[in-house]
Short mmCIF file of C-alpha atoms and ligand atoms in Angstrom, two decimals:
data_model
loop_
_atom_site.label_atom_id
_atom_site.label_comp_id
_atom_site.label_asym_id
_atom_site.label_seq_id
_atom_site.Cartn_x
_atom_site.Cartn_y
_atom_site.Cartn_z
CA MET A 451 22.18 243.15 177.76
CA GLY A 452 23.28 241.55 174.29
CA ILE A 453 22.33 242.93 170.62
CA GLN A 454 19.90 245.52 170.48
CA ILE A 455 18.39 246.86 166.78
CA SER A 456 16.82 249.91 166.74
CA PRO A 457 14.84 250.79 163.46
CA SER A 458 15.18 254.40 162.06
CA MET A 459 11.84 255.62 161.56
CA LEU A 460 13.34 258.66 159.45
CA ALA A 461 13.59 256.03 155.87
CA SER A 462 9.57 255.17 157.49
CA ASP A 463 5.80 256.33 155.54
CA PHE A 464 6.16 260.30 157.77
CA ALA A 465 2.42 259.81 157.23
CA ASN A 466 1.80 256.31 158.75
CA LEU A 467 3.57 256.91 161.80
CA ALA A 468 2.06 253.91 164.16
CA ALA A 469 1.79 251.67 161.31
CA GLU A 470 5.14 251.96 160.70
CA ALA A 471 5.94 251.60 164.19
CA GLU A 472 3.92 248.43 164.43
CA ARG A 473 5.70 247.03 161.01
CA VAL A 474 9.38 246.20 163.08
CA SER A 475 7.88 244.86 166.18
CA HIS A 476 11.04 242.94 166.09
CA ALA A 477 13.09 245.18 166.84
CA ASP A 478 14.14 246.43 170.80
CA TRP A 479 13.67 250.22 170.21
CA LEU A 480 12.44 252.88 167.81
CA HIS A 481 15.28 254.94 167.04
CA ILE A 482 13.64 258.69 166.22
CA ASP A 483 15.57 261.43 164.39
CA VAL A 484 14.95 264.73 165.68
CA MET A 485 16.89 267.40 163.34
CA ASP A 486 16.31 271.74 164.18
CA ASN A 487 17.34 272.59 160.84
CA HIS A 488 20.13 274.01 162.87
CA PHE A 489 22.62 271.53 164.30
CA VAL A 490 22.01 269.32 160.68
CA PRO A 491 20.98 270.76 157.66
CA ASN A 492 17.53 268.99 157.67
CA LEU A 493 14.03 269.00 159.84
CA THR A 494 12.32 265.94 160.24
CA LEU A 495 9.58 266.18 163.80
CA GLY A 496 9.57 267.44 167.59
CA LEU A 497 7.84 266.79 170.54
CA PRO A 498 4.49 266.92 169.83
CA VAL A 499 5.15 264.38 167.23
CA VAL A 500 7.42 261.53 169.45
CA GLU A 501 4.62 262.05 172.86
CA ALA A 502 2.00 260.99 169.91
CA LEU A 503 4.16 257.84 168.40
CA GLY A 504 4.36 256.80 172.20
CA LYS A 505 0.95 256.46 173.33
CA ALA A 506 0.57 254.18 169.70
CA THR A 507 3.57 251.55 170.79
CA SER A 508 4.56 250.11 172.99
CA THR A 509 7.90 249.77 171.60
CA PRO A 510 10.47 252.16 173.85
CA MET A 511 11.44 255.25 171.82
CA ASP A 512 15.37 255.76 171.53
CA CYS A 513 15.16 259.86 170.78
CA HIS A 514 18.31 261.00 168.71
CA LEU A 515 18.38 264.76 169.00
CA MET A 516 20.07 266.38 166.00
CA ILE A 517 19.84 270.12 167.34
CA GLU A 518 21.38 272.95 168.85
CA ASP A 519 20.39 273.89 172.31
CA PRO A 520 19.60 270.23 173.59
CA ASP A 521 20.58 270.79 176.88
CA ARG A 522 16.69 273.25 177.12
CA TRP A 523 15.27 270.52 174.69
CA ALA A 524 16.16 267.40 175.71
CA PRO A 525 14.62 266.07 179.20
CA GLY A 526 11.56 267.48 177.54
CA TYR A 527 11.26 263.69 175.20
CA VAL A 528 11.47 262.38 178.80
CA GLU A 529 8.82 263.60 179.77
CA ALA A 530 7.41 263.26 176.59
CA GLY A 531 7.53 259.97 176.49
CA ALA A 532 11.69 258.67 175.29
CA GLN A 533 12.93 255.97 177.48
CA SER A 534 16.12 257.19 175.64
CA VAL A 535 17.47 260.02 174.24
CA THR A 536 21.25 260.91 173.27
CA PHE A 537 21.79 263.82 172.76
CA HIS A 538 24.77 265.62 170.85
CA VAL A 539 27.90 266.97 172.54
CA GLU A 540 28.97 269.28 169.94
CA ALA A 541 26.15 271.25 170.32
CA ALA A 542 25.56 270.70 174.70
CA THR A 543 27.17 273.49 177.38
CA ALA A 544 26.97 271.29 179.99
CA PRO A 545 27.40 267.28 179.18
CA VAL A 546 27.14 265.83 183.00
CA ARG A 547 24.63 268.42 183.88
CA LEU A 548 22.63 267.37 180.98
CA ALA A 549 23.09 263.62 181.55
CA ARG A 550 22.40 263.51 185.20
CA GLU A 551 19.05 265.57 184.80
CA LEU A 552 18.05 262.82 181.51
CA ARG A 553 18.73 260.61 184.27
CA ALA A 554 16.75 262.17 187.26
CA LYS A 555 13.99 262.08 185.38
CA GLY A 556 13.84 258.23 184.86
CA ALA A 557 15.34 257.76 181.13
CA ARG A 558 18.36 256.63 179.60
CA ALA A 559 20.90 259.00 178.37
CA GLY A 560 22.46 258.60 175.29
CA MET A 561 25.67 261.02 174.25
CA GLY A 562 26.42 260.97 169.97
CA LEU A 563 29.34 262.60 168.61
CA ARG A 564 30.07 263.00 164.57
CA PRO A 565 32.49 261.45 162.91
CA ALA A 566 35.43 263.59 163.18
CA THR A 567 34.70 264.32 167.05
CA PRO A 568 37.15 262.32 169.35
CA ILE A 569 35.55 260.14 171.71
CA GLU A 570 39.36 260.70 173.94
CA PRO A 571 38.60 264.08 175.57
CA TYR A 572 35.54 262.80 177.11
CA GLU A 573 36.36 259.51 178.66
CA ASP A 574 35.90 260.79 182.30
CA LEU A 575 32.41 261.75 181.27
CA LEU A 576 31.47 258.28 180.29
CA PRO A 577 30.27 256.68 183.51
CA GLU A 578 27.59 259.61 183.31
CA LEU A 579 25.98 257.93 180.62
CA ASP A 580 23.99 255.32 179.69
CA MET A 581 24.62 254.79 176.11
CA LEU A 582 27.48 256.34 173.89
CA LEU A 583 26.06 256.84 170.10
CA VAL A 584 29.19 256.64 167.38
CA MET A 585 28.12 258.32 164.56
CA THR A 586 29.29 256.32 161.23
CA VAL A 587 27.63 258.78 159.00
CA GLU A 588 27.95 262.96 158.86
CA PRO A 589 24.48 263.06 160.57
CA GLY A 590 21.50 264.77 158.56
CA PHE A 591 20.08 262.40 155.93
CA GLY A 592 19.57 258.92 155.98
CA GLY A 593 20.47 256.62 153.08
CA GLN A 594 24.29 257.52 153.24
CA ALA A 595 27.31 255.30 153.03
CA PHE A 596 29.08 254.42 155.67
CA LEU A 597 32.10 255.63 156.65
CA ASP A 598 35.08 252.75 157.86
CA MET A 599 37.12 255.60 159.41
CA CYS A 600 35.08 255.44 162.17
CA LEU A 601 35.67 251.97 162.69
CA PRO A 602 39.39 252.41 164.75
CA LYS A 603 37.38 254.77 167.33
CA ILE A 604 34.63 252.19 168.37
CA ARG A 605 37.21 250.08 168.71
CA ARG A 606 38.81 253.33 171.34
CA THR A 607 35.28 252.81 172.88
CA ARG A 608 35.03 249.85 173.56
CA GLN A 609 38.79 249.38 175.30
CA LEU A 610 37.48 252.70 177.76
CA ILE A 611 34.77 251.09 177.95
CA ALA A 612 36.48 247.53 179.76
CA LYS A 613 39.09 249.74 181.46
CA HIS A 614 36.45 251.65 183.28
CA GLY A 615 34.64 248.32 183.51
CA LEU A 616 31.21 250.45 182.90
CA ASP A 617 28.01 249.17 181.44
CA LEU A 618 27.73 251.24 178.61
CA TRP A 619 26.50 250.43 175.45
CA LEU A 620 27.92 251.47 172.45
CA GLN A 621 25.49 252.23 169.64
CA VAL A 622 26.26 253.36 165.62
CA ASP A 623 23.96 254.84 163.44
CA GLY A 624 24.56 255.39 159.59
CA GLY A 625 24.87 253.21 156.95
CA ILE A 626 24.43 249.85 158.82
CA SER A 627 23.54 247.09 156.65
CA PRO A 628 24.05 243.32 156.13
CA ASP A 629 26.58 244.57 155.00
CA THR A 630 28.07 247.11 157.63
CA VAL A 631 27.49 245.18 160.62
CA GLU A 632 29.60 242.25 161.27
CA ARG A 633 32.53 245.50 160.96
CA CYS A 634 30.51 247.60 163.75
CA ALA A 635 29.79 244.16 165.95
CA ASP A 636 33.51 243.28 165.72
CA ALA A 637 34.73 246.76 167.09
CA GLY A 638 32.75 246.42 169.84
CA ALA A 639 29.20 248.33 168.88
CA ASP A 640 26.62 246.50 170.36
CA VAL A 641 23.33 248.46 169.41
CA PHE A 642 22.75 249.02 165.81
CA VAL A 643 20.53 251.54 164.28
CA ALA A 644 18.99 250.91 160.76
CA GLY A 645 16.89 253.07 158.58
CA SER A 646 16.76 252.27 154.73
CA ALA A 647 18.21 248.65 155.16
CA VAL A 648 15.11 248.49 157.45
CA TYR A 649 12.39 250.20 156.17
CA LYS A 650 13.42 249.59 152.44
CA ALA A 651 13.76 245.53 152.66
CA ASP A 652 10.40 243.59 151.49
CA ASP A 653 10.27 242.20 155.41
CA ALA A 654 10.78 244.53 157.88
CA ASN A 655 11.31 241.83 160.97
CA LEU A 656 13.07 239.51 158.86
CA MET A 657 15.82 242.31 158.24
CA ILE A 658 15.62 242.76 162.27
CA ASP A 659 16.20 239.13 162.47
CA ASP A 660 19.99 239.13 160.25
CA LEU A 661 21.28 242.18 161.29
CA ARG A 662 20.29 240.72 164.58
CA ALA A 663 22.15 237.34 163.53
CA LYS A 664 25.50 238.42 161.77
CA ALA A 665 26.06 240.77 164.55
CA GLN A 666 26.02 238.34 167.13
CA ALA A 667 28.03 235.97 164.93
CA ALA A 668 30.42 239.20 164.69
CA SER A 669 30.33 240.17 168.35
CA PRO A 670 33.29 239.82 170.60
CA SER A 671 31.39 239.37 173.89
CA CYS A 672 28.76 236.83 172.55
C1 DX5 J 1130 21.39 259.94 160.06
C2 DX5 J 1130 20.38 259.77 161.47
C3 DX5 J 1130 20.31 258.20 161.11
C4 DX5 J 1130 19.65 257.71 159.90
C5 DX5 J 1130 20.58 256.15 159.56
O1 DX5 J 1130 21.64 261.79 160.22
O2 DX5 J 1130 20.26 259.72 162.58
O3 DX5 J 1130 19.77 257.41 162.03
O4 DX5 J 1130 18.09 257.55 159.87
O5 DX5 J 1130 19.37 255.74 158.54
P1 DX5 J 1130 20.08 255.18 157.51
O6 DX5 J 1130 20.22 253.30 158.56
O7 DX5 J 1130 19.31 254.47 156.31
O8 DX5 J 1130 21.88 255.69 157.05
ZN1 ZN J 1131 19.75 258.50 164.37
#
């Protein structure tokens, strides 16, 4: 699939979501951060907003669920129109069952890891997934500084994906900018979430193009 860019709408103007989706027309995905004030100390939006946004845009939605009890809520995001749904393994009761349910409903199944969560215990689970998200900040807020300590985990995850011969996307989220995107691509990431970098740029599409070009140049597989 190559390099993909998924701007985080958390940094957009929530009063004009449809227009903000339009402003990033060069994006491969729209990254929608769902927070419940339990899994993370912040509250954003939920099913009705995702459903409404899905009707207003043709760009596929990549829903990142930072919520407790994703087993209960995640499948609803497929019904609301999300083409990719990522739950956090720290919050899921039955990640295998949940990933299978998301796929059965027709979405890509993603699983997220907080910075302190290792990948190794989940090696056997990788074939059940379409995307693995390595958080590069503590989830909860946009605009935080990139955590370099996550780079070895990105590299190890890419090695596990190769070892099993999987077509599994490796997403990074948090502090991704022109200064950090190359480090992540070099370590093996191929899907890049960027909130502040894209939405605070003078020209959001130009920033998307720049992030994509930098990632492509630094990616070992491109
Ligand atoms: C943080 C969210 C991110 C956030 C990224 O918990 O998951 O998607 O919006 O924002 P930036 O790119 O500003 O770090
Ligand atoms: Zn996110």
